[in-house]
Coordinates of C-alpha atoms in Angstrom, one line a residue:
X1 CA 6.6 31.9 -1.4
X2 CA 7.1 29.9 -4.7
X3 CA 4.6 30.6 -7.6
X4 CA 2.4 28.4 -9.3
X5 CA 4.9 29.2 -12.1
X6 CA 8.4 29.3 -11.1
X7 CA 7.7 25.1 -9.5
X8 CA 6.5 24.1 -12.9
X9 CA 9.2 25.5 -14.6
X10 CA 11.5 24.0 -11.7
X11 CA 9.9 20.4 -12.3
X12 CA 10.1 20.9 -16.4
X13 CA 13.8 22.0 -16.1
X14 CA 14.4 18.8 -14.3
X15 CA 15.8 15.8 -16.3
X16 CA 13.4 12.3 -15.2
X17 CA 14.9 9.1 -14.7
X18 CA 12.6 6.8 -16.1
X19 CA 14.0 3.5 -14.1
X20 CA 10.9 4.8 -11.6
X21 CA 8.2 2.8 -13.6
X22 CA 9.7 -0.5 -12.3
X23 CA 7.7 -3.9 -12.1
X24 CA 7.6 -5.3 -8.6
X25 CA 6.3 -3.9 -5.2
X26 CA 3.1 -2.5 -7.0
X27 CA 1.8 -4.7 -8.6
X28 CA -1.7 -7.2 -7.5
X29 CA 0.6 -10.1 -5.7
X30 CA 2.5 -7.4 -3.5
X31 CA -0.6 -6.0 -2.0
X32 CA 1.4 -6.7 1.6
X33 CA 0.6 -4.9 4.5
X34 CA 4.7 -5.7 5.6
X35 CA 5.8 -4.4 2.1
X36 CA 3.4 -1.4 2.5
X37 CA 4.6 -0.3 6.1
X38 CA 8.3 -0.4 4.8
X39 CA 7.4 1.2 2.0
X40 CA 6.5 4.2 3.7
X41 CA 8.9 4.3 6.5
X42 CA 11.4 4.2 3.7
X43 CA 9.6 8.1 2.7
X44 CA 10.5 9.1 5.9
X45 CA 7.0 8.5 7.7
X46 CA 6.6 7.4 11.5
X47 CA 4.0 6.6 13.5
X48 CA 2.0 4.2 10.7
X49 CA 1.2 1.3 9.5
X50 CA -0.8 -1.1 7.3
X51 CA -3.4 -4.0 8.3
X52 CA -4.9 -5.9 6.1
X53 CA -9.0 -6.2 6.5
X54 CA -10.9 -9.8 5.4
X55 CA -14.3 -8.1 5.7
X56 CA -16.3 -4.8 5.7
X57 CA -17.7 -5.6 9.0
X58 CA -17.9 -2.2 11.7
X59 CA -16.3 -4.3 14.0
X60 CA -13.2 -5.2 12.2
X61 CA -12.6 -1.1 11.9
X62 CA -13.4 -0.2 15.3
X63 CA -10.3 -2.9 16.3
X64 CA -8.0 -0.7 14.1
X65 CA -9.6 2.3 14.9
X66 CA -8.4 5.6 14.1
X67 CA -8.2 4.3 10.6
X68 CA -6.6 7.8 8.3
X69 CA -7.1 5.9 4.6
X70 CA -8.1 2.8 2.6
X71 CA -6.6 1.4 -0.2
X72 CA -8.9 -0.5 -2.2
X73 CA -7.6 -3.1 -4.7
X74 CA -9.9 -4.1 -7.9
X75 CA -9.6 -5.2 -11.2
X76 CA -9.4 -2.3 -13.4
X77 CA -11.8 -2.5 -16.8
X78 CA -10.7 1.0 -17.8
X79 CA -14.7 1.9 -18.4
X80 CA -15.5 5.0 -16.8
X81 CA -18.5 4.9 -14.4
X82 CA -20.9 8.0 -15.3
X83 CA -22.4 8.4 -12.3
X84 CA -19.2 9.3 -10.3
X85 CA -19.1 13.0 -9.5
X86 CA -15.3 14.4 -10.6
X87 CA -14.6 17.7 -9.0
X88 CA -11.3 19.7 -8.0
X89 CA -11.0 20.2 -4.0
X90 CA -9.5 23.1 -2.7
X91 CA -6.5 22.3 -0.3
X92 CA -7.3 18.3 -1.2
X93 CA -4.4 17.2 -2.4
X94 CA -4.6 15.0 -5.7
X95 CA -2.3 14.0 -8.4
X96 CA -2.5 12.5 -11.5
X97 CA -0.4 9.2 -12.0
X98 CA 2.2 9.8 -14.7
X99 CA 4.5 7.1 -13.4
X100 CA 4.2 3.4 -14.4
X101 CA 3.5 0.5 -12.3
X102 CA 3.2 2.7 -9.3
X103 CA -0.7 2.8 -8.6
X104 CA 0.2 1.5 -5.0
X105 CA 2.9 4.3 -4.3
X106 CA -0.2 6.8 -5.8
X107 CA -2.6 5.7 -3.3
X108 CA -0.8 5.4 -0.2
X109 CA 0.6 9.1 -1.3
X110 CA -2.5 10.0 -1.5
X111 CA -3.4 9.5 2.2
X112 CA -0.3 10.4 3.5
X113 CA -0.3 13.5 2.0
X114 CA -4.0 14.8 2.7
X115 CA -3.0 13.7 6.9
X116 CA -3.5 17.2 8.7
X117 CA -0.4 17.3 11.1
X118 CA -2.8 19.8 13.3
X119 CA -5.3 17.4 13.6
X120 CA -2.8 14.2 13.7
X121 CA 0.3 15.3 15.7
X122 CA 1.2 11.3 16.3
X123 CA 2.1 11.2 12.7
X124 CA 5.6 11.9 11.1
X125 CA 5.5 12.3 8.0
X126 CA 9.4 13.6 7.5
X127 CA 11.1 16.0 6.0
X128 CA 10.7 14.1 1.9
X129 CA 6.5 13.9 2.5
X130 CA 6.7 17.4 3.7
X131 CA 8.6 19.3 1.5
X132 CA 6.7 17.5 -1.5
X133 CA 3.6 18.5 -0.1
X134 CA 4.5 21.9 0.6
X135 CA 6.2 22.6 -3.1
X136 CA 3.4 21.3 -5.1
X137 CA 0.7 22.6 -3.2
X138 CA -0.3 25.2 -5.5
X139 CA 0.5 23.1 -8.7
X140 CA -2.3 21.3 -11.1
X141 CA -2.6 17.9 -10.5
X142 CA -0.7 16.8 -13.5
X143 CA 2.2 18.8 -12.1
X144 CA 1.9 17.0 -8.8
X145 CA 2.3 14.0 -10.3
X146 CA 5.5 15.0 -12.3
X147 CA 6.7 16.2 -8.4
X148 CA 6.1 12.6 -7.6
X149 CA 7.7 11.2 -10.4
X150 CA 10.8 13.7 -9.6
X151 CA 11.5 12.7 -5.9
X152 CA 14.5 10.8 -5.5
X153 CA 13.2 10.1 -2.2
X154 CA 10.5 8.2 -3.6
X155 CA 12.1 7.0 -6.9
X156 CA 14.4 5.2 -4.3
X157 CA 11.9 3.9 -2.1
X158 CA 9.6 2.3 -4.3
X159 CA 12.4 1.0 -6.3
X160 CA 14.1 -0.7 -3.2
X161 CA 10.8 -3.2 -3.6
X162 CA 11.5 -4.4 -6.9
X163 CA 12.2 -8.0 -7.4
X164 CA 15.1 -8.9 -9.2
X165 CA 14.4 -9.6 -12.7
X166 CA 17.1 -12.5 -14.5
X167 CA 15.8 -11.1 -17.9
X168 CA 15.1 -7.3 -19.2
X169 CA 12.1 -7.6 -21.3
X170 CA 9.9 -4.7 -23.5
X171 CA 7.0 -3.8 -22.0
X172 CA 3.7 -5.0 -23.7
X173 CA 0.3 -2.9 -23.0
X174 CA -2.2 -5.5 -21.7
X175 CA -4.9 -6.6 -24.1
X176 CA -8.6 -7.1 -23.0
X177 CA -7.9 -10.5 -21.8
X178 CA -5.6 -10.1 -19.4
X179 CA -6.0 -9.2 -15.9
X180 CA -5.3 -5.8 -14.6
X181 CA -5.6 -4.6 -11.3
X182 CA -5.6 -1.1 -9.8
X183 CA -5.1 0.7 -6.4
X184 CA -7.0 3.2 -5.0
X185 CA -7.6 5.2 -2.0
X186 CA -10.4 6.3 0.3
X187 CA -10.1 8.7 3.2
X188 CA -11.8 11.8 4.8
X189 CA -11.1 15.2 3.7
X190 CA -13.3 18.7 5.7
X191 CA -16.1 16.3 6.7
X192 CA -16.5 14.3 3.4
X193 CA -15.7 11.5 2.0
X194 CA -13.7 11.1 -1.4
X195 CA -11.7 8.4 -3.7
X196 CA -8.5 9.4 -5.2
X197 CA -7.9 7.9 -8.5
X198 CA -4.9 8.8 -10.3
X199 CA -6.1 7.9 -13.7
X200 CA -9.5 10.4 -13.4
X201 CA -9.7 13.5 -13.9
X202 CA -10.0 15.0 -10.2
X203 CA -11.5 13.2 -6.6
X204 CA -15.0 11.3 -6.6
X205 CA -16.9 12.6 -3.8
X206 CA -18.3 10.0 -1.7
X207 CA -20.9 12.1 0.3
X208 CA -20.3 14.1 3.5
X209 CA -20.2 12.6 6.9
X210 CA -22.7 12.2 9.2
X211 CA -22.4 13.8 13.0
X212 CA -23.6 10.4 14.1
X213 CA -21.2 8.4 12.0
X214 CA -18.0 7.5 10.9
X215 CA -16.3 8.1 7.5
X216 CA -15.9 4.4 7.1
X217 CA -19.6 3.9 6.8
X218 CA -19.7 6.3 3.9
X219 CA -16.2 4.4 2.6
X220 CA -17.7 1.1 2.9
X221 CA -21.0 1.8 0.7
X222 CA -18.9 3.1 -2.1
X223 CA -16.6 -0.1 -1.8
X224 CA -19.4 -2.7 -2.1
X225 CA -21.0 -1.1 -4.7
X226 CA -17.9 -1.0 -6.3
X227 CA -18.0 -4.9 -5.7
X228 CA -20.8 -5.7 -6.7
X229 CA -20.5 -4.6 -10.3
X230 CA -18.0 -7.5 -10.7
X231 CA -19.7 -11.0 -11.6
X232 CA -20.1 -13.3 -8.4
X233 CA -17.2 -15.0 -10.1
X234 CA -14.6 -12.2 -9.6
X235 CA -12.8 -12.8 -6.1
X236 CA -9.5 -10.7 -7.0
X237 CA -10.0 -7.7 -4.4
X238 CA -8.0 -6.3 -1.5
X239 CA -8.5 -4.0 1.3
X240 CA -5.8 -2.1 3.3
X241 CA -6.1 -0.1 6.4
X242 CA -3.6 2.9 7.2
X243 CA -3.8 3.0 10.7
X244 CA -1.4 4.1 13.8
X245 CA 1.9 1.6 14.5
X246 CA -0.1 -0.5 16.7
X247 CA 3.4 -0.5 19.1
X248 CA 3.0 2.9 19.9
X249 CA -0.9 2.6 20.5
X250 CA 0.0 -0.7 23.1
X251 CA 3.0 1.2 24.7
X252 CA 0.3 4.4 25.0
X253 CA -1.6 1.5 27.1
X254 CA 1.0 -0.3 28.9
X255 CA 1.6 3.6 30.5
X256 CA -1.7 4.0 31.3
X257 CA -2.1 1.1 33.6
X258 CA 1.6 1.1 35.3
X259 CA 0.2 4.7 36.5
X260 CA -2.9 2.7 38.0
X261 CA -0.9 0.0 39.1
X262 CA 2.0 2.6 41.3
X263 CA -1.1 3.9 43.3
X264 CA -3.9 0.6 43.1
X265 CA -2.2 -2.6 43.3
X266 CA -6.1 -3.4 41.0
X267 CA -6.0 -7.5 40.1
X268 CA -7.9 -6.8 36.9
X269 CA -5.8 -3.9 36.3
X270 CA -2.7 -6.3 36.4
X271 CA -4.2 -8.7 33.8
X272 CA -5.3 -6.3 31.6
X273 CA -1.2 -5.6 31.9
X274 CA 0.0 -8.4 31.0
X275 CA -2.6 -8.5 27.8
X276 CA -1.1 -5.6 26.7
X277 CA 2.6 -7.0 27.5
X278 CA 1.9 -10.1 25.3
X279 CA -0.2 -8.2 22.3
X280 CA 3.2 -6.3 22.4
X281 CA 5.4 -8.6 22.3
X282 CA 3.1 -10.1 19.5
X283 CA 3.6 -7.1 17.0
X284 CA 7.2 -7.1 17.6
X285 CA 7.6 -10.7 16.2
X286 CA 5.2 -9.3 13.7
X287 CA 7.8 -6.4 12.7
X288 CA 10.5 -9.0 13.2
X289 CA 8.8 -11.0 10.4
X290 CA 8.0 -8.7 7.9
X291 CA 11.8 -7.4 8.5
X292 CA 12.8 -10.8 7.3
X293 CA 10.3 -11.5 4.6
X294 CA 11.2 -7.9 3.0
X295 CA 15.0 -8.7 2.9
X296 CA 14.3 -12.2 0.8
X297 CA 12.2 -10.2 -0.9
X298 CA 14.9 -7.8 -1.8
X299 CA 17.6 -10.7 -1.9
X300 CA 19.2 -11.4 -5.4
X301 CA 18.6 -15.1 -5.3
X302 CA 19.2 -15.6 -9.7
X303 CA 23.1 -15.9 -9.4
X304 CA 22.9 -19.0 -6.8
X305 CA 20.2 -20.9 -8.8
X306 CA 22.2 -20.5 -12.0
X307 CA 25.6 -21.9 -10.1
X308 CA 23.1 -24.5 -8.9
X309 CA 21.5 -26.0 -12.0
X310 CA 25.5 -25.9 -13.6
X311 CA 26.5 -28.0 -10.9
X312 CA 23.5 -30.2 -11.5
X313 CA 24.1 -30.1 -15.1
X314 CA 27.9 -31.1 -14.4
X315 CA 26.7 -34.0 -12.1
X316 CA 24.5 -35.5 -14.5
X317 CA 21.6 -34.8 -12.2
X318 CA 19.8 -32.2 -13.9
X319 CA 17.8 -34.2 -16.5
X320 CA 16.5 -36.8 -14.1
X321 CA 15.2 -34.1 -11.7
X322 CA 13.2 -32.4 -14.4
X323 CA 11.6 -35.6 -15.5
X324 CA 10.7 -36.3 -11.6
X325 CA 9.5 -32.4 -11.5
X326 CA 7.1 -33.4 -14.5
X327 CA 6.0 -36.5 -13.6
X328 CA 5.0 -34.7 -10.3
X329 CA 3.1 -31.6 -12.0
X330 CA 1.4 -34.4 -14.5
X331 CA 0.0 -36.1 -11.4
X332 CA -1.1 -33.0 -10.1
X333 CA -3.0 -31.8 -12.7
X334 CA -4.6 -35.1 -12.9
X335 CA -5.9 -34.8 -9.2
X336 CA -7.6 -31.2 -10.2
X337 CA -4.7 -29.3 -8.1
X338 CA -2.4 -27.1 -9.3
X339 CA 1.5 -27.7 -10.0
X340 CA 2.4 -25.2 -8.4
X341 CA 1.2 -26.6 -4.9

């Protein structure tokens, strides 16, 4: 096998490409679930996929149930909470962020890469998750996040999410007053429950899990406590589920009952059939859509509005429009509403 030392001096030796800290996918307006399940069937993962969760409610994970991670959007203060409990985890994998912009991609690696294949042989997680996994697994977790940062795999993939940008500008570090926000994940790990943070030191355990509950109960305390140290004001939080491609669960079901239906020509069993049928067909649109909505996304639109406003500018047109545009934002604002709606 490799050493500990030979892969760190393989990663050191290795010249980074620092186009990987890109603005776009990752950051607080791209928390998508259809930008999130691309994302990481663009790594080479099958079987997954994000939902998005309005509430905390047990009900609301039993529907999406087996759930493998969360990833928990906040805004980020950079104070450090005293009470969480920073420890390393043998055979957890964890890895410090070096990269970025790319808080998202650490999260959702985070989960993928802590999924037992033993334990979860309906999940793919392909040949670029596995072989990062498997070459880092003895490295610190700085090194693990250089291994991330190295993966052309993954430099590719979350790069493919970037919006194009008309203008290339220098990064500024935010100041106190603007608003930051920050992804992280929960999941299960030998019967406990821990947050991976790229920006601390190691996991925060969470507590262990109860024989006579789930994870998510243990998930969900730390979230709302998390919550509520936010004034009632602050509204600016997301919550994504990693659960199983819901197609392959309904197709799972669809088989079921056609076996019940070739011996028991069962009524209920038959509408319970065509429930399934129609929830199918349901999340294929759904695919369909987020197919469509990820290739705008992706879509250079800057050269045809430029061509656009020189033809308006050629016509005369131009000025006129932009006084209407005002007039109508004016008006807006005078109403209490924003321009932008």
């Amino acid at each position: 096998g490799r050493s500990k030392r030979t892969a760190e001096e393989s990663i050191k030796s290795t010249n980074f490409k620092k186009e990987v800290a890109v603005n776009g996918v990752l950051e607080y307006d791209e928390s998508d679930p259809g930008v999130f399940t691309n994302l990481v069937e663009a790594f080479g993962a099958k079987g997954l996929e994000f939902a998005e969760l309005f509430s905390l409610d047990d009900t609301e994970f039993e529907r999406l149930s087996p759930i493998y991670g969360l990833i928990f959007l906040f805004k980020w203060t950079g104070e450090s909470n005293t009470s969480e409990s920073v420890s390393e985890v043998p055979n957890l994998f964890f890895a410090k962020q070096v990269i970025s912009n790319a808080c998202a991609t650490q999260a959702i690696l985070s989960v993928l890469l802590n999924i037992s294949p033993e334990t979860n042989p309906e999940i793919q997680l392909g040949p670029t998750l596995e072989e990062l996994r498997a070459f880092s697994a003895e490295l610190p977790s700085d090194m693990r996040g250089l291994a991330i940062e190295n993966s052309e795999a993954i430099r590719n993939a979350h790069n493919s999410f970037a919006r194009p940008e008309p203008f290339i500008v220098n990064e500024q570090k935010a100041t106190a007053a603007d608003d930051v926000f920050h992804f992280v994940a929960f999941l299960p790990f030998e019967n406990h429950v821990y947050e991976l943070d790229g920006l601390k030191p190691g996991p925060i355990h969470h507590g262990a899990i109860n024989n006579n509950s789930s994870w998510l109960s243990v998930a969900k305390t730390a979230i709302q406590q998390r919550i509520e140290t936010y004034a009632a004001s602050e509204i600016k939080f997301n919550l994504l589920a990693i659960v199983r491609d819901q197609r392959q669960v309904l197709e799972e079901e669809r088989s079921r009952l056609q076996s019940i239906l070739a011996t028991n020509n069962d009524p209920q069993v038959s509408a319970e059939l065509a429930q399934v049928e129609a929830n199918f067909a349901n999340e294929t649109a759904k695919r369909q859509a987020w197919e469509e909505e990820n290739t705008r996304r992706r879509h250079n639109y800057i050269p045809f509005c430029v061509d656009l406003f020189k033809v308006l500018a050629e016509k005369s047109i131009l000025p006129s429009l932009i006084d209407k545009a005002n007039e109508i934002a004016r008006n807006k604002r005078g109403q209490g509403l924003s321009p932008s709606k």
